């Protein structure tokens, strides 16, 4: 299945992990972590997970809510004083459900707004990218997917906890969730076992993803992790190790607009129409990831690639892997080897 997906979508690598009944039951990887030197990808490689980060940020906010440190329905300025008051109050709950009216990326200014190269030393500094902008819609009025809204949630987490976003996440989500390798993706640091990222050139061939700095969006899409760690995180959620049952129910309940329309989204998660599937994808510069939970079956699936903006067939692949896990089946085909090296790559790496 890994080989088929890699061939079909021309992925440099694909790393997959599956959990069942609270355990990590399968990990596999194929392709190359670094095409330039034909470095074979393994399950230990860490990938940029993009917006899958939002699921962890949502858990952090709900934890603080459980502990009485963060009122999800209070104006966000109560915890993030750096964000100016707007024409309507905006709450953390609305931000988590993409109902806060905060704008998304402005793709007409792609280089400036999405493909960030500037170093932002703090979340407060990152707020300056959008804090002066008017609301794109009255809060609650309509679903408006916004990574900047999650940057604002990160600011609220800092104000409520007294810690930096990274410090709070490390101590309360990453370590308790079995995510020891996961960390903020800091381009100024050497991150052990981090894959090289790629995009597509105009002729469809792989090309280096280019310079990018996610410091403008850490709480929204700035983590690196292994798929195995994402599965451990999902297992910890399903086993009640990170949040209470009441908080999980709130997180995984579909939100509604003020007019009563369903958004198809919980707090940090996409929720299927029958409520039985929870997921979130991530697409960023140099990497893409997907996390999928099926709570009734106690199955978790995660995978990642080092190709920018990969979205094709991810939900279908997650469902097939979850079906195999629940039926206790093992694919008959042997584990795939690495894909053929790219043109000009060494074969002795």
CSV table of C-alpha atoms in Angstrom, one decimal:
chain,number,residue,atom,x,y,z
A,1,UNK,CA,0.0,0.0,0.0
A,2,UNK,CA,2.9,2.4,0.7
A,3,UNK,CA,4.5,1.5,-2.6
A,4,UNK,CA,1.3,2.1,-4.5
A,5,UNK,CA,0.7,5.5,-2.9
A,6,UNK,CA,4.3,6.5,-3.5
A,7,UNK,CA,4.2,5.5,-7.1
A,8,UNK,CA,0.8,6.9,-7.8
A,9,UNK,CA,1.5,10.3,-6.3
A,10,UNK,CA,5.2,10.4,-6.9
A,11,UNK,CA,6.2,10.9,-3.3
A,12,UNK,CA,9.9,11.0,-2.3
A,13,UNK,CA,9.0,9.0,0.8
A,14,UNK,CA,6.1,7.8,2.9
A,15,UNK,CA,6.2,6.8,6.5
A,16,UNK,CA,3.1,5.1,8.1
A,17,UNK,CA,2.1,4.0,11.6
A,18,UNK,CA,-1.0,2.2,12.9
A,19,UNK,CA,-2.3,1.9,16.4
A,20,UNK,CA,-4.9,-0.4,17.8
A,21,UNK,CA,-6.3,-0.8,21.3
A,22,UNK,CA,-3.9,1.6,22.8
A,23,UNK,CA,-0.8,0.0,21.3
A,24,UNK,CA,1.5,0.9,18.3
A,25,UNK,CA,1.1,-2.2,16.1
A,26,UNK,CA,2.7,-1.3,12.8
A,27,UNK,CA,5.3,1.1,11.4
A,28,UNK,CA,6.8,1.1,7.9
A,29,UNK,CA,8.6,3.6,5.6
A,30,UNK,CA,9.6,3.6,2.0
A,31,UNK,CA,11.5,6.0,-0.2
A,32,UNK,CA,14.1,8.6,0.6
A,33,UNK,CA,14.6,11.0,3.5
A,34,UNK,CA,17.1,12.9,1.4
A,35,UNK,CA,17.0,12.5,-2.4
A,36,UNK,CA,20.4,14.3,-3.0
A,37,UNK,CA,22.3,11.5,-1.3
A,38,UNK,CA,19.8,8.6,-1.6
A,39,UNK,CA,19.3,8.5,2.2
A,40,UNK,CA,16.7,5.8,2.8
A,41,UNK,CA,13.7,6.9,4.9
A,42,UNK,CA,13.0,4.9,8.1
A,43,UNK,CA,10.2,5.0,10.6
A,44,UNK,CA,12.5,7.1,12.9
A,45,UNK,CA,12.6,10.1,10.5
A,46,UNK,CA,10.7,13.2,11.6
A,47,UNK,CA,8.6,15.1,9.2
A,48,UNK,CA,6.9,18.5,9.1
A,49,UNK,CA,3.3,17.8,10.1
A,50,UNK,CA,1.8,21.1,9.1
A,51,UNK,CA,-1.7,21.7,10.3
A,52,UNK,CA,-1.9,18.3,12.2
A,53,UNK,CA,-0.2,20.6,14.8
A,54,UNK,CA,-3.7,22.1,15.4
A,55,UNK,CA,-4.9,18.9,17.0
A,56,UNK,CA,-2.2,19.2,19.7
A,57,UNK,CA,-2.8,22.9,20.2
A,58,UNK,CA,-6.5,22.1,20.7
A,59,UNK,CA,-5.7,19.5,23.4
A,60,UNK,CA,-3.4,22.0,25.1
A,61,UNK,CA,-6.2,24.6,25.3
A,62,UNK,CA,-8.8,22.1,26.5
A,63,UNK,CA,-6.4,20.9,29.2
A,64,UNK,CA,-6.1,24.4,30.5
A,65,UNK,CA,-9.8,24.7,30.4
A,66,UNK,CA,-10.2,21.5,32.5
A,67,UNK,CA,-7.7,23.0,35.0
A,68,UNK,CA,-9.6,26.2,35.4
A,69,UNK,CA,-6.8,28.3,33.8
A,70,UNK,CA,-8.5,29.1,30.5
A,71,UNK,CA,-12.2,30.0,30.0
A,72,UNK,CA,-12.8,28.9,26.4
A,73,UNK,CA,-15.8,31.3,26.2
A,74,UNK,CA,-14.1,34.4,27.4
A,75,UNK,CA,-12.7,37.0,25.1
A,76,UNK,CA,-9.3,36.0,23.9
A,77,UNK,CA,-7.8,39.3,25.1
A,78,UNK,CA,-8.3,38.0,28.7
A,79,UNK,CA,-5.3,35.8,28.1
A,80,UNK,CA,-3.6,37.4,25.1
A,81,UNK,CA,-3.4,41.1,25.9
A,82,UNK,CA,-1.2,41.8,22.8
A,83,UNK,CA,-4.2,41.2,20.5
A,84,UNK,CA,-6.2,44.3,20.1
A,85,UNK,CA,-10.0,44.4,20.7
A,86,UNK,CA,-12.1,44.1,17.6
A,87,UNK,CA,-15.5,45.2,16.6
A,88,UNK,CA,-16.9,41.9,18.1
A,89,UNK,CA,-15.5,39.8,20.9
A,90,UNK,CA,-13.7,36.6,19.9
A,91,UNK,CA,-13.4,33.6,22.1
A,92,UNK,CA,-10.9,30.7,22.2
A,93,UNK,CA,-13.7,28.2,21.5
A,94,UNK,CA,-14.6,30.1,18.4
A,95,UNK,CA,-11.0,30.2,17.3
A,96,UNK,CA,-10.6,26.4,17.9
A,97,UNK,CA,-13.6,25.8,15.7
A,98,UNK,CA,-12.6,28.2,12.9
A,99,UNK,CA,-15.5,30.4,13.8
A,100,UNK,CA,-13.5,33.4,15.2
A,101,UNK,CA,-13.6,35.5,12.0
A,102,UNK,CA,-9.8,35.7,11.8
A,103,UNK,CA,-8.6,35.8,8.2
A,104,UNK,CA,-6.8,32.9,6.6
A,105,UNK,CA,-3.7,33.1,4.4
A,106,UNK,CA,-3.8,35.7,1.7
A,107,UNK,CA,-2.7,33.7,-1.4
A,108,UNK,CA,-2.6,36.8,-3.5
A,109,UNK,CA,0.5,37.6,-1.4
A,110,UNK,CA,1.8,34.1,-1.4
A,111,UNK,CA,5.5,34.9,-0.9
A,112,UNK,CA,4.8,37.3,1.9
A,113,UNK,CA,1.9,35.7,3.7
A,114,UNK,CA,2.3,31.9,3.3
A,115,UNK,CA,5.9,31.3,2.3
A,116,UNK,CA,7.3,32.9,5.3
A,117,UNK,CA,11.1,33.4,5.5
A,118,UNK,CA,11.2,35.9,8.4
A,119,UNK,CA,12.2,34.8,11.9
A,120,UNK,CA,9.5,35.7,14.5
A,121,UNK,CA,11.1,35.4,18.0
A,122,UNK,CA,7.8,34.9,19.8
A,123,UNK,CA,4.1,34.3,19.3
A,124,UNK,CA,3.4,37.9,20.2
A,125,UNK,CA,5.7,39.0,17.4
A,126,UNK,CA,3.9,36.6,15.0
A,127,UNK,CA,0.6,38.3,15.9
A,128,UNK,CA,1.8,41.4,14.0
A,129,UNK,CA,1.2,39.6,10.7
A,130,UNK,CA,-2.6,39.9,11.1
A,131,UNK,CA,-3.5,41.6,14.4
A,132,UNK,CA,-4.3,45.0,12.7
A,133,UNK,CA,-6.6,43.4,10.1
A,134,UNK,CA,-10.3,43.7,10.5
A,135,UNK,CA,-12.3,40.5,11.2
A,136,UNK,CA,-13.2,38.7,8.0
A,137,UNK,CA,-16.6,37.8,9.4
A,138,UNK,CA,-18.5,38.4,12.7
A,139,UNK,CA,-17.4,35.6,15.1
A,140,UNK,CA,-19.8,32.7,14.8
A,141,UNK,CA,-21.2,33.9,11.6
A,142,UNK,CA,-19.4,31.4,9.3
A,143,UNK,CA,-16.8,28.8,9.2
A,144,UNK,CA,-13.5,30.3,8.0
A,145,UNK,CA,-10.4,28.1,8.3
A,146,UNK,CA,-7.7,30.1,9.8
A,147,UNK,CA,-4.2,29.2,10.8
A,148,UNK,CA,-3.7,32.7,12.2
A,149,UNK,CA,-6.6,31.9,14.5
A,150,UNK,CA,-4.6,29.1,16.0
A,151,UNK,CA,-1.6,31.4,16.5
A,152,UNK,CA,-3.9,33.5,18.6
A,153,UNK,CA,-4.9,30.3,20.5
A,154,UNK,CA,-1.2,29.8,21.2
A,155,UNK,CA,-0.9,33.3,22.6
A,156,UNK,CA,-3.9,32.5,24.9
A,157,UNK,CA,-2.2,29.2,26.0
A,158,UNK,CA,0.9,31.2,27.0
A,159,UNK,CA,-1.1,33.8,28.9
A,160,UNK,CA,-3.1,31.1,30.8
A,161,UNK,CA,-0.2,28.8,31.6
A,162,UNK,CA,2.6,31.3,32.2
A,163,UNK,CA,4.8,29.2,29.9
A,164,UNK,CA,5.8,29.6,26.3
A,165,UNK,CA,3.7,27.6,23.9
A,166,UNK,CA,6.6,25.2,23.3
A,167,UNK,CA,7.3,24.7,27.0
A,168,UNK,CA,3.7,24.0,27.8
A,169,UNK,CA,3.2,21.6,24.8
A,170,UNK,CA,6.4,19.7,25.7
A,171,UNK,CA,5.5,19.2,29.4
A,172,UNK,CA,1.7,18.6,29.0
A,173,UNK,CA,1.1,17.1,25.6
A,174,UNK,CA,4.3,15.8,23.8
A,175,UNK,CA,5.9,14.0,26.7
A,176,UNK,CA,2.7,12.5,28.2
A,177,UNK,CA,1.6,11.6,24.7
A,178,UNK,CA,4.8,9.6,23.9
A,179,UNK,CA,6.2,12.2,21.5
A,180,UNK,CA,9.8,12.5,22.6
A,181,UNK,CA,11.2,13.3,19.2
A,182,UNK,CA,8.5,15.9,18.3
A,183,UNK,CA,9.5,19.6,18.5
A,184,UNK,CA,9.0,23.0,17.0
A,185,UNK,CA,10.5,23.1,13.5
A,186,UNK,CA,13.3,25.6,13.9
A,187,UNK,CA,15.3,26.1,10.7
A,188,UNK,CA,18.1,27.6,12.8
A,189,UNK,CA,18.7,24.3,14.6
A,190,UNK,CA,19.9,20.9,13.5
A,191,UNK,CA,17.0,18.5,14.1
A,192,UNK,CA,18.1,14.9,14.3
A,193,UNK,CA,16.6,12.6,11.6
A,194,UNK,CA,14.6,15.4,10.0
A,195,UNK,CA,13.8,14.7,6.4
A,196,UNK,CA,14.7,17.0,3.6
A,197,UNK,CA,11.7,18.6,2.0
A,198,UNK,CA,10.7,18.7,-1.6
A,199,UNK,CA,8.2,20.3,-4.0
A,200,UNK,CA,7.5,20.0,-7.7
A,201,UNK,CA,9.3,21.9,-10.4
A,202,UNK,CA,7.4,23.2,-13.5
A,203,UNK,CA,8.2,19.9,-15.3
A,204,UNK,CA,6.8,17.8,-12.5
A,205,UNK,CA,10.2,16.6,-11.3
A,206,UNK,CA,11.1,16.9,-7.6
A,207,UNK,CA,12.9,20.0,-6.5
A,208,UNK,CA,14.1,21.3,-3.1
A,209,UNK,CA,11.2,22.9,-1.2
A,210,UNK,CA,13.2,26.1,-0.6
A,211,UNK,CA,13.7,28.4,2.3
A,212,UNK,CA,10.8,28.6,4.8
A,213,UNK,CA,10.4,29.5,8.5
A,214,UNK,CA,7.3,28.4,10.4
A,215,UNK,CA,7.9,30.7,13.3
A,216,UNK,CA,4.9,32.8,12.2
A,217,UNK,CA,2.6,29.8,12.8
A,218,UNK,CA,4.0,27.4,15.4
A,219,UNK,CA,0.7,26.6,17.2
A,220,UNK,CA,-1.1,26.2,13.8
A,221,UNK,CA,1.4,24.2,11.7
A,222,UNK,CA,5.0,24.3,13.1
A,223,UNK,CA,5.8,20.9,14.5
A,224,UNK,CA,7.9,18.0,13.3
A,225,UNK,CA,7.2,14.5,14.4
A,226,UNK,CA,7.2,10.8,13.4
A,227,UNK,CA,3.9,9.1,12.4
A,228,UNK,CA,4.6,6.7,15.2
A,229,UNK,CA,4.5,9.6,17.6
A,230,UNK,CA,1.2,10.8,16.2
A,231,UNK,CA,-0.2,7.4,16.7
A,232,UNK,CA,0.9,7.4,20.3
A,233,UNK,CA,-0.7,10.8,20.7
A,234,UNK,CA,-3.9,9.4,19.2
A,235,UNK,CA,-3.8,6.3,21.5
A,236,UNK,CA,-3.2,8.5,24.5
A,237,UNK,CA,-6.3,10.6,23.6
A,238,UNK,CA,-8.5,7.5,23.1
A,239,UNK,CA,-7.2,6.0,26.4
A,240,UNK,CA,-8.1,9.2,28.3
A,241,UNK,CA,-4.5,10.0,29.2
A,242,UNK,CA,-4.5,13.6,28.0
A,243,UNK,CA,-8.1,14.8,28.4
A,244,UNK,CA,-11.2,13.9,30.3
A,245,UNK,CA,-14.2,12.3,28.6
A,246,UNK,CA,-16.1,15.5,28.8
A,247,UNK,CA,-13.3,17.5,27.1
A,248,UNK,CA,-12.9,14.9,24.4
A,249,UNK,CA,-16.7,15.0,23.7
A,250,UNK,CA,-16.5,18.7,23.4
A,251,UNK,CA,-13.5,18.6,21.2
A,252,UNK,CA,-15.0,16.0,18.8
A,253,UNK,CA,-18.5,17.6,18.7
A,254,UNK,CA,-19.3,19.3,15.4
A,255,UNK,CA,-19.6,23.0,15.8
A,256,UNK,CA,-22.4,25.2,14.4
A,257,UNK,CA,-22.5,28.7,13.1
A,258,UNK,CA,-24.7,31.2,14.9
A,259,UNK,CA,-27.3,30.5,12.2
A,260,UNK,CA,-27.3,26.8,13.1
A,261,UNK,CA,-25.3,25.5,10.1
A,262,UNK,CA,-22.9,22.6,10.7
A,263,UNK,CA,-19.3,23.3,10.1
A,264,UNK,CA,-18.1,19.7,9.8
A,265,UNK,CA,-15.4,20.6,12.3
A,266,UNK,CA,-14.9,20.0,16.0
A,267,UNK,CA,-12.3,21.9,18.0
A,268,UNK,CA,-9.1,21.2,16.1
A,269,UNK,CA,-10.5,18.1,14.2
A,270,UNK,CA,-12.5,17.3,11.1
A,271,UNK,CA,-15.5,15.1,12.1
A,272,UNK,CA,-17.3,12.8,9.7
A,273,UNK,CA,-21.0,13.2,9.1
A,274,UNK,CA,-21.7,10.2,11.3
A,275,UNK,CA,-19.3,11.3,14.0
A,276,UNK,CA,-17.3,8.0,13.8
A,277,UNK,CA,-14.2,9.3,12.1
A,278,UNK,CA,-11.9,12.1,13.3
A,279,UNK,CA,-9.0,13.4,11.2
A,280,UNK,CA,-6.8,16.3,10.4
A,281,UNK,CA,-4.4,16.8,7.5
A,282,UNK,CA,-1.3,18.9,7.3
A,283,UNK,CA,0.3,20.4,4.2
A,284,UNK,CA,3.3,22.7,4.5
A,285,UNK,CA,6.5,23.7,2.7
A,286,UNK,CA,8.5,20.5,2.4
A,287,UNK,CA,6.1,18.1,4.0
A,288,UNK,CA,2.5,16.7,4.4
A,289,UNK,CA,0.9,14.6,7.0
A,290,UNK,CA,-2.4,13.0,8.1
A,291,UNK,CA,-3.8,11.8,11.4
A,292,UNK,CA,-6.9,9.6,11.5
A,293,UNK,CA,-8.9,8.2,14.5
A,294,UNK,CA,-11.7,5.8,14.7
A,295,UNK,CA,-12.7,5.9,18.4
A,296,UNK,CA,-15.3,3.1,18.3
A,297,UNK,CA,-12.7,0.7,16.8
A,298,UNK,CA,-9.9,2.1,18.9
A,299,UNK,CA,-7.8,2.5,15.8
A,300,UNK,CA,-5.3,5.3,15.0
A,301,UNK,CA,-3.5,5.8,11.7
A,302,UNK,CA,-0.9,8.4,10.8
A,303,UNK,CA,1.4,9.0,7.8
A,304,UNK,CA,3.7,11.6,6.5
A,305,UNK,CA,5.7,12.4,3.4
A,306,UNK,CA,8.5,15.0,2.6
A,307,UNK,CA,6.5,16.4,-0.4
A,308,UNK,CA,4.8,19.8,-0.1
A,309,UNK,CA,1.1,20.1,-0.4
A,310,UNK,CA,0.2,16.4,-0.8
A,311,UNK,CA,-3.6,15.8,-0.3
A,312,UNK,CA,-4.5,13.1,-2.9
A,313,UNK,CA,-6.2,10.0,-1.5
A,314,UNK,CA,-5.2,10.5,2.1
A,315,UNK,CA,-8.5,9.7,3.7
A,316,UNK,CA,-9.0,6.6,1.6
A,317,UNK,CA,-5.5,5.4,2.5
A,318,UNK,CA,-6.2,6.0,6.2
A,319,UNK,CA,-9.5,4.1,6.1
A,320,UNK,CA,-7.9,1.1,4.3
A,321,UNK,CA,-5.1,0.9,6.9
A,322,UNK,CA,-7.7,1.2,9.7
A,323,UNK,CA,-9.8,-1.6,8.2
A,324,UNK,CA,-6.7,-3.8,8.1
A,325,UNK,CA,-5.8,-3.0,11.7
A,326,UNK,CA,-9.3,-3.7,13.0
A,327,UNK,CA,-9.6,-7.0,11.2
A,328,UNK,CA,-6.2,-8.1,12.5
A,329,UNK,CA,-5.1,-8.7,8.9
A,330,UNK,CA,-1.6,-8.4,7.6
A,331,UNK,CA,-0.9,-7.4,3.9
A,332,UNK,CA,0.5,-10.4,2.1
A,333,UNK,CA,3.0,-8.4,0.1
A,334,UNK,CA,6.4,-8.0,1.6
A,335,UNK,CA,7.4,-4.7,3.1
A,336,UNK,CA,8.4,-2.4,0.2
A,337,UNK,CA,12.0,-1.4,-0.4
A,338,UNK,CA,12.9,2.2,-1.2
A,339,UNK,CA,11.7,3.7,-4.5
A,340,UNK,CA,14.1,3.9,-7.4
A,341,UNK,CA,16.6,6.7,-6.7
A,342,UNK,CA,16.0,10.0,-8.6
A,343,UNK,CA,17.9,10.7,-11.7
A,344,UNK,CA,21.5,11.4,-10.8
A,345,UNK,CA,21.3,10.2,-7.2
A,346,UNK,CA,24.0,7.9,-5.8
A,347,UNK,CA,23.1,4.3,-5.0
A,348,UNK,CA,25.8,3.8,-2.4
A,349,UNK,CA,24.2,6.0,0.3
